[in-house]
Short mmCIF file of C-alpha atoms and ligand atoms in Angstrom, two decimals:
data_model
loop_
_atom_site.label_atom_id
_atom_site.label_comp_id
_atom_site.label_asym_id
_atom_site.label_seq_id
_atom_site.Cartn_x
_atom_site.Cartn_y
_atom_site.Cartn_z
CA MET A 1 18.10 -9.57 -18.35
CA ASN A 2 16.52 -12.96 -17.63
CA SER A 3 12.89 -13.49 -18.51
CA SER A 4 10.44 -13.58 -15.64
CA PRO A 5 9.95 -17.02 -14.02
CA VAL A 6 6.30 -16.09 -13.37
CA ARG A 7 3.77 -17.93 -15.54
CA GLN A 8 0.25 -16.59 -15.98
CA THR A 9 -2.68 -18.93 -16.63
CA VAL A 10 -4.66 -16.21 -18.44
CA ASP A 11 -4.29 -14.91 -22.01
CA PHE A 12 -4.03 -11.11 -21.86
CA GLU A 13 -5.04 -10.83 -25.54
CA ALA A 14 -8.21 -12.96 -25.43
CA ASP A 15 -11.68 -11.39 -25.32
CA GLY A 16 -14.00 -12.44 -22.50
CA VAL A 17 -13.53 -12.78 -18.73
CA GLN A 18 -10.83 -15.13 -17.46
CA HIS A 19 -10.06 -16.00 -13.85
CA GLY A 20 -6.61 -17.51 -13.29
CA HIS A 21 -3.34 -17.15 -11.46
CA LEU A 22 0.13 -15.73 -11.65
CA LYS A 23 2.34 -18.66 -10.66
CA VAL A 24 5.47 -17.48 -8.86
CA PRO A 25 7.92 -20.37 -8.32
CA TYR A 26 8.63 -20.95 -4.64
CA SER A 27 10.37 -23.98 -3.23
CA GLY A 28 9.62 -24.15 0.50
CA ASP A 29 9.23 -26.62 3.34
CA GLU A 30 5.57 -27.27 2.52
CA SER A 31 5.97 -27.68 -1.24
CA ALA A 32 9.31 -28.54 -2.84
CA TRP A 33 8.49 -27.65 -6.43
CA GLY A 34 5.68 -25.31 -5.49
CA ALA A 35 4.43 -21.90 -6.50
CA VAL A 36 2.76 -18.86 -4.94
CA MET A 37 -0.61 -18.67 -6.75
CA ILE A 38 -1.70 -15.03 -7.07
CA PRO A 39 -5.34 -14.72 -8.24
CA ILE A 40 -5.88 -12.60 -11.35
CA THR A 41 -8.91 -11.69 -13.46
CA VAL A 42 -8.64 -10.32 -16.99
CA ALA A 43 -11.73 -8.89 -18.70
CA LYS A 44 -11.35 -7.76 -22.30
CA ASN A 45 -13.64 -6.67 -25.07
CA GLY A 46 -12.13 -5.42 -28.32
CA ASP A 47 -9.68 -2.56 -28.54
CA GLY A 48 -9.40 0.19 -25.97
CA PRO A 49 -7.35 1.25 -22.99
CA THR A 50 -6.09 -1.08 -20.28
CA VAL A 51 -6.74 -0.40 -16.60
CA LEU A 52 -4.63 -2.30 -14.05
CA LEU A 53 -6.31 -2.52 -10.60
CA THR A 54 -4.43 -3.80 -7.55
CA GLY A 55 -4.99 -4.25 -3.82
CA ALA A 56 -2.89 -5.61 -0.95
CA ASN A 57 0.41 -4.23 -2.21
CA HIS A 58 0.69 -4.25 1.58
CA GLY A 59 -0.99 -7.40 2.88
CA ASP A 60 -2.88 -5.89 5.85
CA GLU A 61 -4.86 -3.29 3.84
CA TYR A 62 -8.31 -4.59 2.95
CA GLU A 63 -10.46 -2.11 1.01
CA GLY A 64 -8.62 -2.98 -2.22
CA PRO A 65 -8.96 -6.76 -1.92
CA ILE A 66 -12.65 -6.52 -0.96
CA ALA A 67 -13.56 -4.10 -3.76
CA LEU A 68 -11.54 -6.00 -6.36
CA TRP A 69 -12.72 -9.50 -5.44
CA SER A 70 -16.22 -8.08 -5.67
CA LEU A 71 -15.51 -6.48 -9.07
CA SER A 72 -13.94 -9.70 -10.41
CA ASN A 73 -17.19 -11.52 -9.63
CA THR A 74 -19.46 -8.99 -11.31
CA LEU A 75 -17.61 -7.50 -14.29
CA GLU A 76 -18.86 -8.82 -17.62
CA SER A 77 -16.82 -8.38 -20.78
CA THR A 78 -19.88 -7.31 -22.75
CA HIS A 79 -20.14 -4.27 -20.44
CA ILE A 80 -16.67 -2.96 -21.30
CA SER A 81 -14.58 -1.57 -24.16
CA GLY A 82 -10.90 -2.32 -23.62
CA ARG A 83 -9.24 -4.38 -20.93
CA VAL A 84 -9.38 -4.57 -17.13
CA ILE A 85 -6.67 -6.50 -15.25
CA ILE A 86 -7.63 -7.16 -11.62
CA ILE A 87 -5.15 -8.43 -9.02
CA PRO A 88 -6.91 -8.14 -5.64
CA ALA A 89 -3.87 -9.17 -3.59
CA MET A 90 -0.62 -8.11 -5.19
CA ASN A 91 1.73 -9.22 -2.38
CA TYR A 92 -0.21 -12.46 -1.93
CA PRO A 93 2.14 -14.06 0.66
CA ALA A 94 1.77 -10.92 2.82
CA PHE A 95 -2.02 -10.86 2.33
CA LYS A 96 -2.47 -14.55 3.24
CA GLY A 97 -0.38 -14.01 6.35
CA GLY A 98 -2.35 -10.89 7.36
CA LYS A 99 0.91 -8.91 7.39
CA ARG A 100 2.21 -5.76 5.72
CA THR A 101 5.24 -7.61 4.36
CA SER A 102 5.70 -11.07 2.84
CA VAL A 103 5.66 -14.00 5.26
CA ILE A 104 8.10 -15.75 2.90
CA ASP A 105 10.91 -13.21 2.70
CA ARG A 106 9.70 -10.21 4.78
CA GLY A 107 9.68 -8.23 1.54
CA ASN A 108 7.79 -4.92 1.43
CA LEU A 109 6.57 -5.05 -2.18
CA ASN A 110 6.20 -1.28 -2.32
CA ARG A 111 9.92 -0.94 -1.57
CA ALA A 112 11.02 -3.68 -4.01
CA PHE A 113 10.59 -2.02 -7.42
CA PRO A 114 11.71 -2.45 -10.13
CA GLY A 115 12.42 -5.92 -8.75
CA ARG A 116 14.58 -8.77 -10.07
CA PRO A 117 13.68 -11.91 -12.03
CA ASP A 118 16.31 -13.85 -10.03
CA GLY A 119 15.55 -12.29 -6.64
CA SER A 120 13.32 -13.11 -3.66
CA VAL A 121 9.63 -13.94 -4.20
CA THR A 122 8.78 -10.30 -3.48
CA GLU A 123 11.38 -9.07 -6.00
CA VAL A 124 10.12 -11.55 -8.61
CA ILE A 125 6.55 -10.23 -8.19
CA ALA A 126 7.83 -6.63 -8.55
CA ASP A 127 9.80 -7.57 -11.68
CA TYR A 128 6.71 -9.17 -13.27
CA PHE A 129 4.73 -5.99 -12.69
CA SER A 130 7.61 -3.83 -13.99
CA ARG A 131 8.23 -5.74 -17.18
CA ILE A 132 4.90 -7.41 -18.05
CA LEU A 133 1.88 -5.75 -16.45
CA LEU A 134 2.81 -2.05 -16.29
CA PRO A 135 3.95 -1.80 -19.94
CA MET A 136 0.58 -3.13 -21.16
CA SER A 137 -1.43 -0.71 -18.98
CA ASP A 138 -2.63 2.86 -19.57
CA TYR A 139 -4.23 3.52 -16.18
CA VAL A 140 -2.89 2.05 -12.93
CA VAL A 141 -4.86 2.19 -9.68
CA ASP A 142 -3.20 0.83 -6.51
CA ILE A 143 -5.60 0.75 -3.55
CA HIS A 144 -3.85 1.19 -0.19
CA SER A 145 -5.12 1.79 3.34
CA GLY A 146 -3.31 2.43 6.60
CA GLY A 147 -2.81 -1.20 7.59
CA LYS A 148 -2.50 -2.27 11.20
CA THR A 149 -0.36 0.67 12.32
CA LEU A 150 -1.95 3.71 10.62
CA GLU A 151 -5.39 5.16 9.99
CA PHE A 152 -6.15 7.79 7.34
CA LEU A 153 -8.95 10.01 6.17
CA PRO A 154 -10.24 8.27 3.03
CA PHE A 155 -8.28 9.84 0.16
CA ALA A 156 -7.20 9.17 -3.40
CA ALA A 157 -3.66 10.38 -4.12
CA SER A 158 -1.46 11.62 -6.90
CA HIS A 159 2.05 13.08 -6.92
CA VAL A 160 3.83 16.19 -8.10
CA LEU A 161 5.62 15.03 -11.30
CA GLU A 162 8.22 16.65 -13.53
CA ASP A 163 6.07 15.99 -16.60
CA LYS A 164 3.17 18.40 -16.05
CA GLU A 165 1.00 16.81 -18.75
CA GLN A 166 1.32 13.45 -16.96
CA GLN A 167 0.75 15.14 -13.58
CA SER A 168 -2.50 16.60 -14.85
CA ARG A 169 -3.62 13.19 -16.21
CA CYS A 170 -2.92 11.64 -12.81
CA MET A 171 -4.72 14.44 -10.94
CA ASN A 172 -7.76 14.12 -13.20
CA ALA A 173 -7.81 10.36 -12.52
CA MET A 174 -7.54 11.04 -8.77
CA LEU A 175 -10.51 13.42 -8.98
CA ALA A 176 -12.48 10.86 -11.03
CA PHE A 177 -11.86 8.16 -8.40
CA ASN A 178 -13.58 10.70 -6.16
CA ALA A 179 -12.75 9.65 -2.61
CA PRO A 180 -14.05 12.10 0.02
CA TYR A 181 -10.54 13.63 0.07
CA SER A 182 -8.10 14.10 -2.85
CA MET A 183 -4.46 14.40 -1.79
CA VAL A 184 -1.35 15.57 -3.62
CA LEU A 185 1.04 13.45 -1.62
CA LEU A 186 4.73 13.84 -0.91
CA GLU A 187 6.37 10.42 -0.58
CA LEU A 188 9.06 10.22 2.08
CA ASP A 189 10.70 7.17 0.54
CA ALA A 190 9.78 7.06 -3.18
CA ALA A 191 12.82 5.36 -4.74
CA LYS A 192 11.66 1.74 -4.89
CA MET A 193 7.88 2.25 -4.91
CA TYR A 194 5.40 0.77 -7.40
CA ASP A 195 4.09 4.33 -7.83
CA THR A 196 7.51 5.51 -8.99
CA ALA A 197 7.91 2.59 -11.42
CA ALA A 198 4.51 3.27 -12.99
CA GLU A 199 5.05 7.04 -13.17
CA ALA A 200 8.51 6.58 -14.74
CA MET A 201 6.78 4.74 -17.62
CA GLY A 202 4.44 7.68 -18.16
CA LYS A 203 1.37 5.81 -16.90
CA THR A 204 -1.68 7.55 -15.45
CA PHE A 205 -1.18 6.36 -11.88
CA ILE A 206 -3.17 6.93 -8.71
CA SER A 207 -3.10 5.34 -5.30
CA THR A 208 -5.33 5.66 -2.26
CA GLU A 209 -5.32 5.53 1.51
CA LEU A 210 -8.85 4.59 2.50
CA GLY A 211 -8.83 3.86 6.22
CA GLY A 212 -6.67 1.58 8.28
CA GLY A 213 -6.24 -0.29 11.52
CA GLY A 214 -5.97 -3.62 9.75
CA SER A 215 -9.63 -3.96 8.75
CA ALA A 216 -12.20 -2.22 6.54
CA SER A 217 -15.54 -0.55 7.23
CA ALA A 218 -18.71 -0.53 5.13
CA LYS A 219 -18.03 3.14 4.41
CA THR A 220 -14.44 2.74 3.23
CA VAL A 221 -15.28 -0.36 1.17
CA SER A 222 -18.07 1.57 -0.57
CA ILE A 223 -15.58 4.37 -1.38
CA ALA A 224 -13.25 1.80 -2.97
CA LYS A 225 -16.01 0.12 -4.98
CA ARG A 226 -17.38 3.41 -6.28
CA GLY A 227 -13.88 4.72 -6.99
CA VAL A 228 -12.98 1.73 -9.13
CA LEU A 229 -16.18 1.98 -11.19
CA ASN A 230 -15.57 5.73 -11.54
CA MET A 231 -12.06 5.00 -12.87
CA LEU A 232 -13.41 2.55 -15.45
CA LYS A 233 -15.86 5.25 -16.60
CA HIS A 234 -13.09 7.88 -16.60
CA ALA A 235 -11.03 5.61 -18.88
CA ASP A 236 -14.08 5.07 -21.18
CA ILE A 237 -13.96 1.32 -20.45
CA LEU A 238 -17.43 1.50 -18.90
CA THR A 239 -20.01 3.83 -20.40
CA GLY A 240 -21.31 6.79 -18.42
CA LYS A 241 -19.76 9.59 -16.44
CA PRO A 242 -18.03 9.09 -13.07
CA GLU A 243 -20.41 9.70 -10.16
CA LEU A 244 -18.88 12.75 -8.48
CA LEU A 245 -19.57 13.80 -4.89
CA PRO A 246 -17.82 16.69 -3.12
CA SER A 247 -14.12 15.92 -2.46
CA ILE A 248 -11.87 18.05 -0.26
CA ALA A 249 -8.47 18.87 -1.81
CA LEU A 250 -5.48 18.34 0.47
CA ALA A 251 -1.70 18.27 0.08
CA THR A 252 1.37 17.30 2.07
CA PRO A 253 3.88 19.71 0.52
CA ASP A 254 6.91 19.00 2.74
CA TYR A 255 8.31 17.01 5.66
CA ARG A 256 6.47 19.17 8.24
CA SER A 257 3.28 17.25 7.45
CA PHE A 258 4.74 14.14 9.06
CA VAL A 259 4.95 14.09 12.86
CA THR A 260 7.27 11.36 14.17
CA SER A 261 7.12 10.06 17.74
CA GLU A 262 10.29 10.47 19.78
CA HIS A 263 8.87 8.66 22.81
CA SER A 264 7.48 5.29 23.76
CA GLY A 265 4.30 4.96 25.76
CA LEU A 266 0.54 5.16 25.72
CA LEU A 267 -0.85 7.35 22.93
CA GLU A 268 -3.74 9.67 23.76
CA MET A 269 -4.99 11.40 20.63
CA CYS A 270 -6.48 14.80 21.52
CA VAL A 271 -8.05 15.37 18.09
CA ASP A 272 -9.64 12.98 15.58
CA LEU A 273 -9.11 12.52 11.86
CA GLY A 274 -10.57 15.41 9.88
CA SER A 275 -10.05 17.97 12.68
CA GLU A 276 -8.92 21.43 11.64
CA LEU A 277 -5.62 22.32 13.32
CA ILE A 278 -3.66 25.49 14.00
CA ALA A 279 0.13 25.18 14.36
CA GLY A 280 0.85 24.74 18.06
CA ASP A 281 -2.43 22.94 18.89
CA VAL A 282 -1.85 19.89 21.08
CA ILE A 283 -2.71 16.88 18.93
CA ALA A 284 -1.60 14.04 21.20
CA LEU A 285 -0.16 13.12 24.57
CA ILE A 286 2.21 10.23 25.20
CA HIS A 287 2.02 8.83 28.73
CA ASP A 288 5.04 7.16 30.32
CA ILE A 289 3.86 3.60 31.02
CA GLU A 290 6.81 2.73 33.27
CA ARG A 291 5.50 4.85 36.15
CA THR A 292 2.61 6.97 37.36
CA GLY A 293 3.02 10.54 38.48
CA SER A 294 4.91 11.92 35.47
CA ALA A 295 3.38 14.42 33.08
CA PRO A 296 2.70 13.15 29.55
CA VAL A 297 4.72 14.50 26.62
CA LYS A 298 2.73 16.89 24.42
CA TYR A 299 2.87 16.64 20.62
CA LYS A 300 1.75 19.75 18.76
CA ALA A 301 0.58 20.53 15.26
CA THR A 302 3.56 21.55 13.14
CA ILE A 303 1.49 23.49 10.59
CA ASN A 304 -2.05 24.74 10.06
CA GLY A 305 -4.08 22.01 8.40
CA VAL A 306 -6.26 18.95 8.77
CA LEU A 307 -5.42 15.76 10.68
CA ALA A 308 -5.23 13.33 7.75
CA GLY A 309 -3.50 10.36 9.35
CA ARG A 310 -2.62 8.96 12.76
CA HIS A 311 -0.79 6.11 14.44
CA TYR A 312 -3.46 3.48 15.04
CA PRO A 313 -2.37 1.22 17.93
CA ALA A 314 -2.65 2.74 21.40
CA LEU A 315 1.00 1.97 22.21
CA ILE A 316 3.66 3.92 20.35
CA GLN A 317 7.46 3.77 19.91
CA PRO A 318 10.16 6.27 18.89
CA GLY A 319 10.25 6.50 15.08
CA ASP A 320 6.56 5.69 14.61
CA ASN A 321 4.59 8.08 12.43
CA LEU A 322 2.32 9.74 15.02
CA ALA A 323 0.34 12.02 12.72
CA VAL A 324 -0.02 13.31 9.17
CA ILE A 325 -1.17 16.92 8.86
CA ALA A 326 -2.30 17.94 5.39
CA ILE A 327 -2.93 21.46 4.20
CA ARG A 328 -6.05 22.46 2.32
CA SER A 329 -5.13 23.06 -1.27
CA GLY A 330 -6.85 24.43 -4.32
CA LEU A 331 -6.61 21.89 -7.15
ZN1 LIG B 1 -0.02 0.41 1.77
#
């Protein structure tokens, strides 16, 4: 396979803190022989594990970028043992455009793995992660949120994996990140995800969903910042023990956790995130906005559980994810 066309301006083997870019060639209307310049920070001190921290895999999710830009400005190499690679905005063209997907090629980076060195800009970014960054990493933390169309309870997530030793490493990392909720998550569409690429290499991988709606709150940003420092302590890159607060264990064991809208209209949520639900409880109404005088459609809880996610905008379409109902689980 071809080598990656991406050039980094940092030396991954050098001790100290370096701030640079991943230069992804892109020839567009504004810049004929140009490049997408993805900011990267590498902090290294001696031997030790490597932690790879990323935000804005989807460009409209902001806790990751805020926490990681902040970390890149404060981390000192003398504080660490090992290496920390920080990429606050992984799908940089999506992030700069304030969109979930790339404004260059509409690429959803988290559906582009393992990527291609001779593909679209999004596929080239995925390929660089697959063949350069993931192989050099031991721990991989990808900070997501709901973006403009979803809102979640703040949770760190890991997956059920065939390799139970790896699954337990990932779950321990999820618990060390220590979001208010810890979720064993079923992915509906795992084939081309970054998560799947990292897990297939045996990495200790966790992701998060920390809020949503296309912005970030002081509370969710503080969860991200604390989670990242906790992960660096968990990996023995920073000294000290992770600061652990109570975290509620949840799981989405099968498709029944995901409620899909079959109607268009005005969404009236009847319960808020974190509410305890019994199967059959009305969770939302969808009002017909073409006319008055017709009864709204009722959407009911499919299982007993906790409302862990919801459609964020007040208008909804058929096919939109209306709600995520997680069960309480004993980890
Ligand atoms: Zn995301």
